[in-house]
Amino acid sequence: MMLKRMIIGSLILAACLVKMNAQVWKDPNASLDERVEDLLSKMTLDEKISYCGSRIPGIERLGIPSFEWYGEALHGLKAWNCTQFPQNIAMGSTWNPDLMFDVATAISNESRALKNLGQKEVMMFAPTVNMARDPRWGRNEECYSEDPHLMSEIARMYVRGMQGNHPKYTKTVTTVKHYVANNVEKRREFSHSLVRDVDLYEYYFPAYKTCIVDEEATGIMTGLNGLNGTPCSANNWLVNNVLRKDWGFKGYVIADWAAVQGLEKRMRFTKSQEEAAAMAIKAGVDQECFRHKTKPAPFVTALKPAIEQGLLTEAELDVSVRRLLRLRFMTGDFDDSSLNPYSKIPKEVLECETHKQLALKAAEQSIVLLKNDGVLPLKKNIDKLAVMGPFANRCWLGIYSGNPKSKITPLAGIQNSAKGKVSFAEGCSVTGAEDDQKKIDEAVELAKKSDTVILIVGNDETTATETRDRLSLSLPGNQHKLIKAVKAVNENVILVLVPSGSTSIGWEQTNIPGIVCAWPNGQEQGTALANVLFGDINPGGKLSTTWVKSENDLPHLHDYNVITWKDDYGPEVGRTYMYSQVEPLYPFGFGLSYTQFEITDTKLSTKKLKCMKDLVVTTKVTNVGEMDGDEIVQVYVRDLTSKRVTPVKALKGFKRIHIPAGESRTVSISLPYEAFSHYDVDAKDFVVEEGDFEIMLGQSSERIVTSNTLMVNGGSIPKISVGQKSGYFNADDENRTKKWDYLYDGDAFKSTKKEQAEDAVFDWVEYEIVFVDPGVYVSTWDAELNFSHASKEAIVVTSMSGVEIKSYTILKNQRKLPIKIPIPPEYGKPVRLRIKTIHGEVKHESIKIIPPGNKQPFVIHKVAAKSK
């Protein structure tokens, strides 16, 4: 009997030991929660803490390699040889969520391809859904619209395309940013956004809620700013109450760059880094964005002392680490690759022909025709066509862009399409330079000799970017001067804008016969522009923001109020087309076409809308012109009986539709009951006030072509959280069932890459450079090439990772050549800069790297590789 008991005890002990040593976290058949708990139980305190920064060291004893939780995918991967699509402000102007899904699918496929190559992870800091409430904001171009409904519908399809539709695995992790009301760059780390609840819930929150609740986005990034007196990265109400409790968010929250550190250092909200770290964790923040070659994130450094000081418990830390581990399991990091369909995405998707054609389609659909006095489209056989302006021979992709191999400038696109002679003059620099007058004179002389002039102007990161707001909405530098000088000698001027948003072109609107907004429009921008200018494509894009006449028509940049109100400190103000009383230069939703559309026979599905029922608006759209084209039908709602301040009109539905010339299409747009609701600050809930509403159909927010009155029953909108869906969620949308490869034909991945023979033809050298993070966002670094010898007018071409940057001509006796180097995709990792001599003879001595900010320049003498 005793022996039997000993045997049973031994078996029980063995079973317990097996269970204790079981690798449940490695078992793909175990539940997600079980796997997370098992791995968490095996981690030391230091290992848990390490997950709270962007660079996560490996756990060798568990066989887990190091990991970087950092990636940028705003409108294409910020990497080498990856497709760059139109900037977000341009994608918003397509008014085409389905196209956004296609673009996001392509971006996420390239992300997975790089992960499968072992080059990059799939934690992406996008989309940006900060509202484009003010065009002076330095990052205005990063977001889709000033309107919460249009913003929500475009952003939802970005999230859906990026994360994919697999029931178990997430293709990429999306991180919706910057939560919330983060629309000022100057001293953003020190400032607070003062926002009333009604503006938060009706204007600033909706796009985040759509991404989180409807599309179940995996992450949120908190802003560097504070909200109503509390920093966003320590805001318990904002993160734990609204995001996690009310919306049911289960993903991770990351603080923007060193924002947890900033709770003490910049916001003065805590007395120590330990207190800041503890406060962030308790507020629901899990991680701090921070990458340094040797230093961990300040958040990581402070967490262990915070626990030792009793400010935080390990159990509280575990809550955050669970959320971070959960996402690594969801991406399939700990499973055999054969189980994950995304592991099959090949490297051939990178900047493949399918993606370039998609980038072209997106660029074409984003272009907005602002004015046309019968001068467009142009004929291709113009004898003498001049193309000029600082953006003419430049493929400006916008901020937070990668480096594709193929970039088509406007000049190149026009040269490829035009049949006559095409001449070029720069005209002036972007922001003004000493030799601008000389360049303007050259442009004027060329304009005198030309039949037609295409003038391409705009603004770039020198006037608007992260850390820099626009001081003026006028074109910077001498660009207005250039336009007026050219127009004075040639009446046939087409103005093309490459802006970050609303631009003050009142004189141009009055005096220039044709104006096109072409945006920072991705790597195929030149071809897209040419296709529109010459009529191969009929422009159908419409503005996703209001274009004001001047910055003087805007409230103070730091005023986050949206709804019109008046105080003792200034005039009555209101933001966006919904509340502004100021006549705009171009209204929200505006865009012309080479054809004409008529909207008729509008019908409502009911005359009285019952609580929680949908309204279906049906109308007939006819193309009465002579060219096939796209129309965007816009449905606006206005409350006719409410006693509260309501929008003049608010977009609640839209649809882009292609209609051949002479044909008609019936369009049906569904508006859910919640489209008629407003946020009741007393009830702290969305309610519908019973009464009459005007349903307006328009071709812009100002061009309303038909309207009907609808009686709506009063009621409350049920609260929803993750697992439930809003009235705008379409479960039958085919985008919710598509697999990763639906974009491609069977032979899409056949390589068309030509073998490079430059090693045998040209001399080249390569310098290996490790770029350190300068602490500020820049798109290029300055550098200086030094030569011991260079023949007269030798020509060199710089490139990185196969991507050509720029060619330079070395002047007689010149031994130092200033150059620009694109920002590398990742700091702290060596990259090689190749300098190829395509004419003459050059002997290299060194390269001097000049970092931005206060970093010291450094010189590299060693050549890492050279031609044989």
mmCIF file of N, CA, C and O in Angstrom, residues 368-372 497 505 509 515-517 543 547 586 590-592:
data_model
loop_
_atom_site.group_PDB
_atom_site.id
_atom_site.type_symbol
_atom_site.label_atom_id
_atom_site.label_comp_id
_atom_site.label_asym_id
_atom_site.label_seq_id
_atom_site.Cartn_x
_atom_site.Cartn_y
_atom_site.Cartn_z
ATOM 1 N N VAL A 368 -7.047 67.405 -57.845
ATOM 2 C CA VAL A 368 -8.236 68.251 -57.794
ATOM 3 C C VAL A 368 -8.077 69.401 -58.798
ATOM 4 O O VAL A 368 -7.098 70.152 -58.739
ATOM 5 N N LEU A 369 -9.026 69.511 -59.696
ATOM 6 C CA LEU A 369 -9.064 70.631 -60.637
ATOM 7 C C LEU A 369 -9.759 71.799 -59.955
ATOM 8 O O LEU A 369 -10.949 71.736 -59.643
ATOM 9 N N LEU A 370 -9.020 72.884 -59.716
ATOM 10 C CA LEU A 370 -9.534 74.019 -58.965
ATOM 11 C C LEU A 370 -10.113 75.116 -59.860
ATOM 12 O O LEU A 370 -11.029 75.832 -59.452
ATOM 13 N N LYS A 371 -9.576 75.266 -61.055
ATOM 14 C CA LYS A 371 -10.093 76.278 -61.976
ATOM 15 C C LYS A 371 -9.804 75.855 -63.406
ATOM 16 O O LYS A 371 -8.728 75.307 -63.689
ATOM 17 N N ASN A 372 -10.748 76.119 -64.287
ATOM 18 C CA ASN A 372 -10.537 75.784 -65.700
ATOM 19 C C ASN A 372 -11.383 76.701 -66.581
ATOM 20 O O ASN A 372 -12.577 76.488 -66.746
ATOM 21 N N LEU A 497 -0.241 73.117 -58.133
ATOM 22 C CA LEU A 497 0.158 73.253 -56.732
ATOM 23 C C LEU A 497 0.563 71.903 -56.166
ATOM 24 O O LEU A 497 -0.108 70.882 -56.389
ATOM 25 N N ILE A 505 -3.987 81.592 -52.646
ATOM 26 C CA ILE A 505 -3.701 81.902 -54.050
ATOM 27 C C ILE A 505 -4.849 82.738 -54.630
ATOM 28 O O ILE A 505 -5.334 82.475 -55.737
ATOM 29 N N GLN A 509 -6.146 82.749 -58.405
ATOM 30 C CA GLN A 509 -7.498 82.324 -58.736
ATOM 31 C C GLN A 509 -8.179 83.338 -59.656
ATOM 32 O O GLN A 509 -8.922 82.975 -60.565
ATOM 33 N N ILE A 515 -5.968 76.017 -62.866
ATOM 34 C CA ILE A 515 -5.260 75.704 -61.622
ATOM 35 C C ILE A 515 -5.564 74.268 -61.228
ATOM 36 O O ILE A 515 -6.728 73.842 -61.193
ATOM 37 N N VAL A 516 -4.515 73.525 -60.914
ATOM 38 C CA VAL A 516 -4.629 72.116 -60.538
ATOM 39 C C VAL A 516 -3.916 71.906 -59.215
ATOM 40 O O VAL A 516 -2.792 72.377 -59.027
ATOM 41 N N CYS A 517 -4.554 71.193 -58.288
ATOM 42 C CA CYS A 517 -3.888 70.788 -57.042
ATOM 43 C C CYS A 517 -3.433 69.346 -57.207
ATOM 44 O O CYS A 517 -4.258 68.438 -57.334
ATOM 45 N N LEU A 543 -11.570 68.412 -52.691
ATOM 46 C CA LEU A 543 -10.843 68.825 -51.495
ATOM 47 C C LEU A 543 -11.449 68.187 -50.254
ATOM 48 O O LEU A 543 -12.671 68.190 -50.073
ATOM 49 N N TRP A 547 -10.330 75.404 -48.105
ATOM 50 C CA TRP A 547 -9.197 76.280 -48.401
ATOM 51 C C TRP A 547 -9.622 77.723 -48.121
ATOM 52 O O TRP A 547 -10.513 78.255 -48.786
ATOM 53 N N TYR A 586 -11.804 78.033 -51.643
ATOM 54 C CA TYR A 586 -12.431 76.844 -52.215
ATOM 55 C C TYR A 586 -13.106 76.086 -51.078
ATOM 56 O O TYR A 586 -12.479 75.826 -50.044
ATOM 57 N N PHE A 590 -14.907 70.534 -52.762
ATOM 58 C CA PHE A 590 -14.893 71.171 -54.083
ATOM 59 C C PHE A 590 -13.906 70.491 -55.017
ATOM 60 O O PHE A 590 -12.814 70.097 -54.630
ATOM 61 N N GLY A 591 -14.288 70.390 -56.274
ATOM 62 C CA GLY A 591 -13.413 69.875 -57.316
ATOM 63 C C GLY A 591 -14.145 69.869 -58.640
ATOM 64 O O GLY A 591 -15.299 69.446 -58.713
ATOM 65 N N LEU A 592 -13.486 70.346 -59.693
ATOM 66 C CA LEU A 592 -14.094 70.417 -61.022
ATOM 67 C C LEU A 592 -13.766 69.173 -61.837
ATOM 68 O O LEU A 592 -12.966 68.334 -61.421
#
